Coordinates of C-alpha atoms and ligand atoms in Angstrom, one line a residue:
M9 CA -62.3 -12.6 -9.3
S10 CA -60.7 -15.9 -8.2
L11 CA -58.6 -15.8 -5.0
I12 CA -55.7 -18.2 -4.1
K13 CA -56.5 -19.9 -1.1
S14 CA -53.4 -22.2 -0.9
V15 CA -50.3 -23.3 -2.7
E16 CA -48.7 -26.7 -2.7
V17 CA -45.1 -27.0 -3.8
T18 CA -44.0 -30.6 -4.3
P19 CA -40.6 -31.9 -5.4
I20 CA -40.5 -35.0 -7.2
A21 CA -37.9 -37.4 -8.6
F22 CA -38.4 -39.7 -11.7
R23 CA -36.1 -42.3 -13.4
D24 CA -33.7 -40.8 -15.8
P25 CA -31.7 -42.8 -18.3
P26 CA -27.8 -42.5 -18.5
L27 CA -27.8 -39.8 -21.0
L28 CA -24.3 -38.5 -22.0
N29 CA -23.3 -34.8 -22.8
V30 CA -20.4 -32.5 -22.8
Y31 CA -20.7 -32.1 -19.1
G32 CA -20.8 -35.6 -18.2
I33 CA -23.8 -38.0 -17.6
H34 CA -27.4 -37.8 -16.3
E35 CA -27.9 -39.4 -12.7
A36 CA -30.5 -41.9 -12.2
W37 CA -33.1 -39.7 -11.1
A38 CA -34.2 -36.3 -12.6
L39 CA -35.8 -33.7 -10.4
R40 CA -38.8 -31.4 -10.9
T41 CA -41.4 -29.6 -8.8
I42 CA -45.1 -29.7 -9.2
I43 CA -47.0 -26.5 -8.3
E44 CA -50.6 -26.6 -7.3
V45 CA -52.6 -23.2 -6.8
H46 CA -55.9 -23.7 -5.2
T47 CA -58.6 -21.1 -5.1
E48 CA -61.3 -20.3 -2.7
E49 CA -64.0 -21.8 -5.0
G50 CA -62.2 -25.1 -4.9
V51 CA -60.5 -24.9 -8.3
Y52 CA -56.8 -25.9 -8.8
G53 CA -54.2 -25.2 -11.2
L54 CA -50.9 -26.9 -12.2
G55 CA -47.5 -25.7 -12.9
E56 CA -44.3 -27.9 -13.4
S57 CA -40.7 -26.4 -12.9
Y58 CA -37.1 -27.4 -11.9
G59 CA -36.3 -29.4 -8.9
D60 CA -33.2 -28.0 -7.7
Q61 CA -32.8 -26.6 -4.2
Q62 CA -32.8 -23.1 -5.1
T63 CA -36.0 -23.2 -7.3
I64 CA -37.8 -25.2 -4.6
S65 CA -36.9 -22.7 -1.8
Q66 CA -37.8 -19.7 -4.1
L67 CA -41.2 -21.2 -5.0
K68 CA -41.9 -22.0 -1.4
Q69 CA -40.6 -18.5 -0.2
V70 CA -43.1 -16.6 -2.5
A71 CA -46.1 -18.9 -1.9
P72 CA -47.6 -17.3 1.3
H73 CA -47.4 -14.1 -0.1
L74 CA -49.7 -15.1 -3.1
I75 CA -52.4 -16.2 -0.7
G76 CA -55.4 -13.9 -1.3
M77 CA -54.3 -12.8 -4.8
D78 CA -56.5 -13.0 -7.8
V79 CA -55.4 -15.6 -10.2
F80 CA -56.4 -13.3 -13.1
H81 CA -53.9 -10.4 -11.7
L82 CA -50.8 -12.0 -13.4
N83 CA -49.0 -8.7 -13.4
A84 CA -49.5 -8.1 -9.7
I85 CA -48.5 -11.6 -9.1
R86 CA -45.4 -10.9 -11.1
Q87 CA -44.8 -7.8 -9.1
K88 CA -45.2 -9.5 -5.8
I89 CA -42.9 -12.3 -6.8
E90 CA -40.2 -9.6 -7.7
K91 CA -40.4 -8.0 -4.6
V92 CA -40.3 -10.9 -2.0
V93 CA -38.1 -13.5 -3.8
T94 CA -34.4 -13.6 -2.5
L95 CA -32.1 -12.8 -5.5
P96 CA -29.1 -15.3 -5.6
D97 CA -25.9 -14.7 -7.3
P98 CA -26.9 -14.5 -11.1
K99 CA -24.2 -17.2 -11.9
S100 CA -25.3 -19.6 -9.4
G101 CA -27.1 -22.8 -10.7
L102 CA -26.4 -25.1 -13.7
E103 CA -25.0 -24.0 -16.9
I104 CA -26.2 -27.2 -18.7
A105 CA -29.7 -26.3 -17.3
P106 CA -29.5 -22.4 -17.9
G107 CA -33.1 -22.2 -16.4
T108 CA -31.8 -22.9 -13.0
L109 CA -29.2 -20.0 -13.2
G110 CA -29.8 -17.1 -10.7
A111 CA -30.0 -14.8 -13.4
T112 CA -33.4 -16.2 -14.2
T113 CA -34.9 -16.1 -10.9
V114 CA -37.9 -13.9 -11.2
P115 CA -39.0 -15.2 -14.7
R116 CA -38.5 -18.9 -13.5
I117 CA -40.5 -18.5 -10.3
F118 CA -43.1 -16.5 -12.0
S119 CA -43.5 -18.9 -14.7
A120 CA -44.5 -21.7 -12.6
Y121 CA -47.3 -19.6 -11.0
E122 CA -48.2 -18.1 -14.3
V123 CA -48.9 -21.6 -15.7
A124 CA -50.9 -22.8 -12.7
C125 CA -52.9 -19.4 -12.6
L126 CA -53.7 -19.8 -16.5
D127 CA -54.9 -23.4 -15.8
V128 CA -57.3 -22.2 -13.2
M129 CA -58.5 -19.3 -15.4
G130 CA -59.1 -22.1 -18.2
K131 CA -61.0 -24.2 -16.0
L132 CA -63.1 -21.2 -14.5
T133 CA -63.9 -19.9 -18.1
G134 CA -64.1 -23.3 -19.7
R135 CA -61.6 -22.3 -22.1
P136 CA -58.2 -24.1 -23.0
V137 CA -55.0 -22.0 -22.1
C138 CA -54.2 -21.4 -25.6
D139 CA -57.4 -19.4 -25.8
L140 CA -56.4 -17.3 -23.0
L141 CA -53.4 -16.5 -24.9
G142 CA -55.0 -15.2 -27.9
G143 CA -56.1 -18.5 -29.5
K144 CA -54.1 -21.2 -31.4
V145 CA -52.7 -20.8 -35.0
R146 CA -52.3 -24.6 -35.2
D147 CA -54.0 -27.6 -33.9
E148 CA -51.1 -29.7 -33.2
V149 CA -47.4 -28.9 -32.1
D150 CA -44.4 -30.6 -33.7
Y151 CA -41.7 -31.9 -31.7
S152 CA -38.3 -33.3 -32.6
A153 CA -36.6 -36.5 -32.0
Y154 CA -34.1 -35.9 -29.4
L155 CA -31.3 -38.4 -29.6
F156 CA -28.4 -38.8 -26.9
Y157 CA -25.3 -41.0 -26.9
K158 CA -25.9 -43.2 -23.6
Y159 CA -24.8 -46.2 -21.8
E160 CA -27.1 -49.2 -21.5
R161 CA -27.6 -48.8 -17.9
H162 CA -26.4 -46.7 -15.0
G163 CA -23.2 -48.0 -13.6
F164 CA -23.7 -46.8 -9.9
T165 CA -27.0 -47.4 -8.6
N166 CA -28.6 -49.9 -6.0
D167 CA -31.4 -51.2 -8.2
S168 CA -31.7 -53.1 -11.5
W169 CA -33.9 -50.5 -13.4
V170 CA -32.7 -50.5 -17.0
D171 CA -34.3 -48.2 -19.6
K172 CA -35.9 -49.3 -22.8
W173 CA -33.5 -47.7 -25.2
G174 CA -30.3 -49.6 -25.0
E175 CA -26.6 -48.3 -25.6
A176 CA -25.9 -45.9 -28.1
L177 CA -22.2 -45.0 -28.3
T178 CA -21.7 -45.1 -32.2
P179 CA -23.2 -43.9 -35.5
E180 CA -25.0 -47.3 -35.7
G181 CA -26.2 -46.9 -32.2
I182 CA -27.5 -43.5 -32.7
V183 CA -29.3 -44.6 -36.0
A184 CA -30.9 -47.5 -34.2
Q185 CA -32.1 -45.0 -31.5
A186 CA -33.6 -42.8 -34.1
K187 CA -35.4 -45.6 -35.9
K188 CA -36.9 -46.7 -32.5
M189 CA -37.8 -43.2 -31.3
I190 CA -39.1 -42.1 -34.6
G191 CA -40.9 -45.7 -35.1
E192 CA -42.7 -44.9 -31.7
Y193 CA -43.5 -41.2 -31.9
G194 CA -43.4 -40.4 -35.6
F195 CA -41.1 -37.3 -35.0
Q196 CA -40.5 -35.4 -38.3
S197 CA -37.3 -33.6 -37.2
I198 CA -34.0 -35.0 -35.3
K199 CA -31.7 -33.4 -32.9
L200 CA -28.3 -35.0 -31.7
K201 CA -27.0 -34.3 -28.4
A202 CA -23.2 -33.9 -29.2
G203 CA -20.0 -32.8 -27.3
V204 CA -19.6 -36.4 -26.0
F205 CA -17.1 -37.8 -28.5
E206 CA -14.6 -36.3 -31.0
P207 CA -16.7 -34.0 -33.2
L208 CA -15.9 -35.8 -36.5
E209 CA -17.1 -38.9 -34.9
E210 CA -20.4 -37.3 -33.9
I211 CA -20.8 -35.8 -37.5
K212 CA -20.5 -39.3 -38.8
A213 CA -23.5 -40.1 -36.7
L214 CA -25.4 -37.2 -38.3
K215 CA -24.4 -38.3 -41.8
A216 CA -25.6 -41.6 -41.1
L217 CA -28.8 -40.1 -39.9
R218 CA -29.1 -38.3 -43.1
E219 CA -28.7 -41.5 -45.1
V220 CA -31.5 -43.3 -43.2
F221 CA -33.8 -40.2 -42.9
P222 CA -33.2 -38.1 -45.9
E223 CA -36.2 -35.9 -45.6
L224 CA -36.1 -35.0 -41.9
P225 CA -34.3 -31.8 -41.0
L226 CA -31.2 -32.5 -38.5
R227 CA -29.8 -30.4 -35.9
I228 CA -26.6 -30.9 -33.5
D229 CA -25.9 -29.4 -30.0
P230 CA -22.8 -29.9 -28.4
N231 CA -23.7 -27.5 -25.6
G232 CA -20.7 -25.2 -26.2
G233 CA -18.5 -28.1 -26.4
W234 CA -16.4 -26.9 -29.2
S235 CA -13.8 -24.2 -29.5
V236 CA -14.4 -21.5 -32.2
E237 CA -11.2 -22.8 -34.2
M238 CA -12.8 -26.5 -34.1
T239 CA -16.0 -25.3 -34.9
K240 CA -14.6 -23.3 -38.1
K241 CA -12.7 -26.5 -39.0
L242 CA -16.0 -28.6 -38.9
L243 CA -18.0 -26.0 -40.9
P244 CA -17.3 -27.7 -44.3
E245 CA -18.6 -30.9 -42.9
F246 CA -22.2 -29.3 -42.8
S247 CA -22.2 -28.4 -46.3
E248 CA -25.1 -29.2 -48.6
G249 CA -27.7 -28.2 -46.2
L250 CA -26.9 -31.0 -43.8
L251 CA -28.1 -29.1 -40.8
Q252 CA -31.4 -27.2 -40.1
Y253 CA -29.5 -25.2 -37.6
L254 CA -26.2 -25.7 -35.4
E255 CA -27.0 -25.4 -31.7
D256 CA -24.6 -23.7 -29.2
P257 CA -21.3 -24.9 -30.9
A258 CA -19.2 -22.8 -29.0
P259 CA -19.7 -21.3 -25.6
G260 CA -20.9 -17.8 -25.3
K261 CA -22.0 -14.9 -27.3
V262 CA -18.4 -13.6 -28.3
A263 CA -17.6 -17.3 -29.6
M264 CA -20.9 -17.6 -31.4
G265 CA -20.5 -14.1 -32.9
E266 CA -17.1 -15.2 -34.4
V267 CA -18.5 -18.6 -35.7
S268 CA -21.6 -16.6 -37.2
A269 CA -19.4 -14.3 -39.1
V270 CA -17.8 -17.1 -41.3
T271 CA -20.9 -19.4 -42.0
D272 CA -24.5 -19.2 -43.4
I273 CA -25.5 -22.0 -41.2
P274 CA -28.0 -20.6 -38.7
L275 CA -26.5 -20.8 -35.1
A276 CA -29.2 -21.5 -32.5
T277 CA -28.9 -21.2 -28.8
N278 CA -30.5 -22.0 -25.4
M279 CA -27.2 -21.2 -23.7
C280 CA -25.9 -17.7 -24.5
V281 CA -29.5 -16.2 -24.6
I282 CA -31.4 -17.2 -21.8
G283 CA -33.3 -13.9 -21.1
Y284 CA -34.0 -10.5 -22.2
F285 CA -30.8 -9.2 -20.8
D286 CA -28.8 -11.2 -23.3
V287 CA -30.5 -10.1 -26.4
P288 CA -29.0 -6.5 -27.2
E289 CA -25.3 -8.2 -27.2
A290 CA -26.5 -11.1 -29.0
I291 CA -28.1 -8.6 -31.7
E292 CA -25.0 -6.4 -31.6
R293 CA -22.8 -9.6 -32.4
D294 CA -25.1 -11.1 -34.7
A295 CA -24.3 -14.1 -32.5
V296 CA -27.5 -16.2 -33.1
Q297 CA -29.9 -16.7 -35.8
V298 CA -32.3 -18.9 -33.8
I299 CA -33.3 -18.7 -30.2
L300 CA -34.7 -21.6 -28.4
S301 CA -37.6 -20.2 -26.0
D302 CA -38.3 -22.0 -22.7
H303 CA -41.3 -20.7 -20.8
H304 CA -39.9 -22.2 -17.7
Y305 CA -37.1 -19.5 -17.6
W306 CA -38.2 -16.9 -20.1
G307 CA -41.1 -15.8 -17.8
G308 CA -44.0 -17.9 -18.8
L309 CA -46.4 -18.4 -21.8
R310 CA -47.1 -14.9 -22.2
A311 CA -43.5 -14.0 -22.1
T312 CA -42.6 -16.8 -24.7
Q313 CA -45.1 -14.7 -27.0
E314 CA -43.3 -11.6 -26.2
L315 CA -40.0 -13.2 -27.2
A316 CA -41.7 -14.5 -30.4
R317 CA -42.5 -10.9 -31.2
L318 CA -38.9 -9.7 -30.4
C319 CA -37.5 -12.4 -32.6
K320 CA -39.8 -11.6 -35.6
T321 CA -38.7 -7.9 -35.2
W322 CA -35.1 -8.7 -35.5
N323 CA -35.6 -11.7 -38.1
I324 CA -34.3 -14.2 -35.7
G325 CA -35.9 -17.7 -35.8
L326 CA -37.7 -19.2 -32.9
S327 CA -37.7 -22.9 -31.6
M328 CA -38.1 -24.3 -28.2
H329 CA -35.7 -25.9 -25.6
S330 CA -36.4 -28.5 -23.1
N331 CA -34.8 -30.3 -20.1
S332 CA -36.1 -33.6 -18.4
H333 CA -39.8 -32.9 -17.8
L334 CA -43.2 -34.5 -17.5
G335 CA -46.6 -34.0 -19.0
I336 CA -47.6 -30.7 -17.3
S337 CA -44.6 -28.9 -18.9
L338 CA -45.4 -30.8 -22.2
M339 CA -49.1 -29.4 -22.0
A340 CA -47.8 -25.7 -21.2
M341 CA -45.1 -25.7 -23.9
T342 CA -47.8 -27.1 -26.4
H343 CA -50.4 -24.5 -25.6
A344 CA -47.9 -21.7 -26.0
A345 CA -46.4 -23.0 -29.2
A346 CA -49.8 -23.6 -30.5
T347 CA -50.2 -19.6 -30.3
I348 CA -47.0 -18.6 -32.0
E349 CA -47.0 -18.1 -35.6
N350 CA -43.3 -17.6 -36.1
L351 CA -42.4 -20.8 -34.1
T352 CA -41.8 -22.7 -37.1
Y353 CA -39.3 -25.2 -35.9
A354 CA -40.2 -28.5 -34.2
C355 CA -39.8 -28.1 -30.5
D356 CA -37.3 -29.9 -28.4
T357 CA -38.6 -32.2 -25.8
H358 CA -37.0 -34.9 -23.4
Y359 CA -40.3 -36.4 -22.8
P360 CA -39.7 -39.7 -24.6
W361 CA -36.8 -40.4 -22.2
Q362 CA -39.0 -40.4 -19.2
E363 CA -41.4 -43.3 -18.4
E364 CA -43.1 -42.0 -15.3
E365 CA -46.1 -39.3 -15.0
V366 CA -48.0 -37.2 -12.5
I367 CA -51.1 -36.7 -14.7
K368 CA -54.2 -38.9 -14.9
G369 CA -54.2 -41.2 -17.9
G370 CA -50.3 -41.7 -18.0
K371 CA -48.1 -40.5 -20.7
I372 CA -49.2 -38.0 -23.5
K373 CA -49.7 -39.4 -26.7
F374 CA -47.7 -38.2 -30.0
N375 CA -49.4 -38.5 -33.6
N376 CA -46.5 -38.0 -36.2
G377 CA -44.0 -36.4 -33.8
A378 CA -46.8 -33.9 -32.6
V379 CA -49.0 -33.3 -29.7
V380 CA -52.5 -32.4 -30.5
V381 CA -53.5 -29.1 -28.7
P382 CA -56.2 -30.0 -26.1
D383 CA -59.7 -28.1 -26.2
K384 CA -60.5 -28.9 -22.6
P385 CA -60.6 -26.1 -19.9
G386 CA -57.0 -25.1 -18.7
L387 CA -54.0 -27.1 -19.7
G388 CA -56.0 -30.2 -20.2
V389 CA -54.5 -32.4 -17.9
E390 CA -55.3 -33.4 -14.2
L391 CA -53.2 -34.4 -11.4
D392 CA -52.8 -38.1 -10.4
R393 CA -52.5 -37.8 -6.7
E394 CA -51.3 -41.4 -6.3
A395 CA -48.6 -40.9 -8.9
L396 CA -47.7 -37.5 -7.1
A397 CA -47.3 -39.1 -3.9
A398 CA -45.0 -42.0 -5.3
L399 CA -42.8 -39.6 -7.3
A400 CA -42.6 -37.4 -3.9
E401 CA -41.4 -40.4 -2.2
N402 CA -38.8 -41.1 -4.8
Y403 CA -37.5 -37.6 -4.3
K404 CA -37.1 -38.1 -0.5
N405 CA -35.4 -41.5 -1.1
C406 CA -33.3 -40.8 -4.0
G407 CA -30.4 -38.9 -2.4
I408 CA -30.1 -36.4 -5.3
R409 CA -30.7 -32.7 -4.5
E410 CA -28.9 -31.1 -7.3
R411 CA -28.5 -32.4 -10.9
N412 CA -24.7 -33.0 -11.3
D413 CA -23.8 -34.5 -14.5
V414 CA -20.1 -33.7 -13.8
T415 CA -19.6 -35.6 -10.3
E416 CA -21.9 -38.5 -11.9
M417 CA -19.3 -38.8 -14.6
Q418 CA -16.6 -38.7 -12.3
K419 CA -17.8 -42.2 -10.9
Y420 CA -17.0 -43.6 -14.4
Q421 CA -14.0 -41.6 -15.0
L422 CA -11.8 -40.4 -11.9
D423 CA -10.2 -37.4 -13.9
W424 CA -13.4 -36.1 -15.5
Q425 CA -13.5 -32.3 -15.5
G426 CA -16.6 -31.4 -17.4
T427 CA -15.3 -28.1 -18.7
V428 CA -16.1 -26.5 -22.0
P429 CA -15.1 -26.1 -24.8
R430 CA -14.0 -29.7 -24.6
F431 CA -12.7 -30.2 -28.2
Ligands
LIG508 O1 -30.3 -33.1 -20.5 O2 -28.3 -33.3 -21.2 C1 -29.1 -32.6 -21.2 C2 -29.2 -31.5 -22.1 O3 -28.0 -31.2 -22.6 C3 -30.0 -30.3 -21.5 O4 -29.5 -30.1 -20.2 C4 -29.9 -29.0 -22.1 O5 -30.3 -27.9 -21.4 O6 -31.5 -29.9 -23.7 C5 -30.7 -29.0 -23.4 C6 -30.1 -28.2 -24.5 O7 -30.7 -27.9 -25.6 O8 -29.1 -27.5 -24.3
LIG509 MG1 -29.2 -26.7 -26.4

């Protein structure tokens, strides 16, 4: 038994480059929340989740109800959360970050605490989190180079911070970004965030990547930015195995089903299947052939394993989704992915886009695009309290309380709407 003595929920903000997507552009600061679960014997566990107001208030709302509960009793903790958390409108939240949608409330809030409790359990038992999940089936987890069109710098901030990646607004710019990212991290797969420019222009970038990196699998993700008609028109461009999978070309399960009916290219999603409640219709329509898991909103690391079983049963591929995040999330993703045999695609990660960290030792290292599964007790990372204080200060001062790529883009382009499908 190990009883929860206190819980800390700390919103943080860290620098985020001006990355473009179909909805608009990233703001200068990305928001997250760091969760600490402290037990009576003086051990603490870490979780990391979204930093929108809804998530923060839900995490805080359930915190007092967890005091006195046993960290090993994850099922009871989930039941407690389900009972006490206020359920908002299922559609509230942000489509581009589906984990923030009201529909994912219970799994999202439970996930943050599950990870922290697993971290404690690992520290108490001297075992890495992956061992608590049944043990690893691989020693390292592959991630992909997640490329974005981007401006060189934010146009509407008060300070002079500039990220190290430079501008990428053309196929040449994307190839240069890929070379730099792959040079630094060694990634063995590439994902291009699309929906920004005319599709054929983005496909030019994809083809340019193919020429420079003939061996590396490619994916493209316009976040539902193309209509069904447009997607169908584009399909011949992806012939000769150009794509490993096509991610959320058109918005919603109906549209994805219509595309899927006319192509053999596997369609992937992190937008139209965001919880178990979406699975029956997706299967009925044969709308997706790959689901991007994400423990942050699928209900934690064990729920990710359950999703994997479900995918295997239905012969659906499994990959992993990411939003802007730091090292606690990266370690949680790595432990989960290490235990899932059928997670055969390299996972997404935004990690290279972030310079800051909240864990001791700074940024986690990648070898050939992979993160080694740590064998230290728990997640294998410790909180850097000075860094946490600095990022919490950023949160207080940055003035952003909800991610909003649409209004940020309206600063650059007054008539910007950010509606999908865009093309
Ligand atoms: O950060 O702009 C972004 C991404 O588009 C992100 O919000 C998505 O949720 O990475 C995600 C995706 O794969 O759709
Ligand atoms: Mg996606």
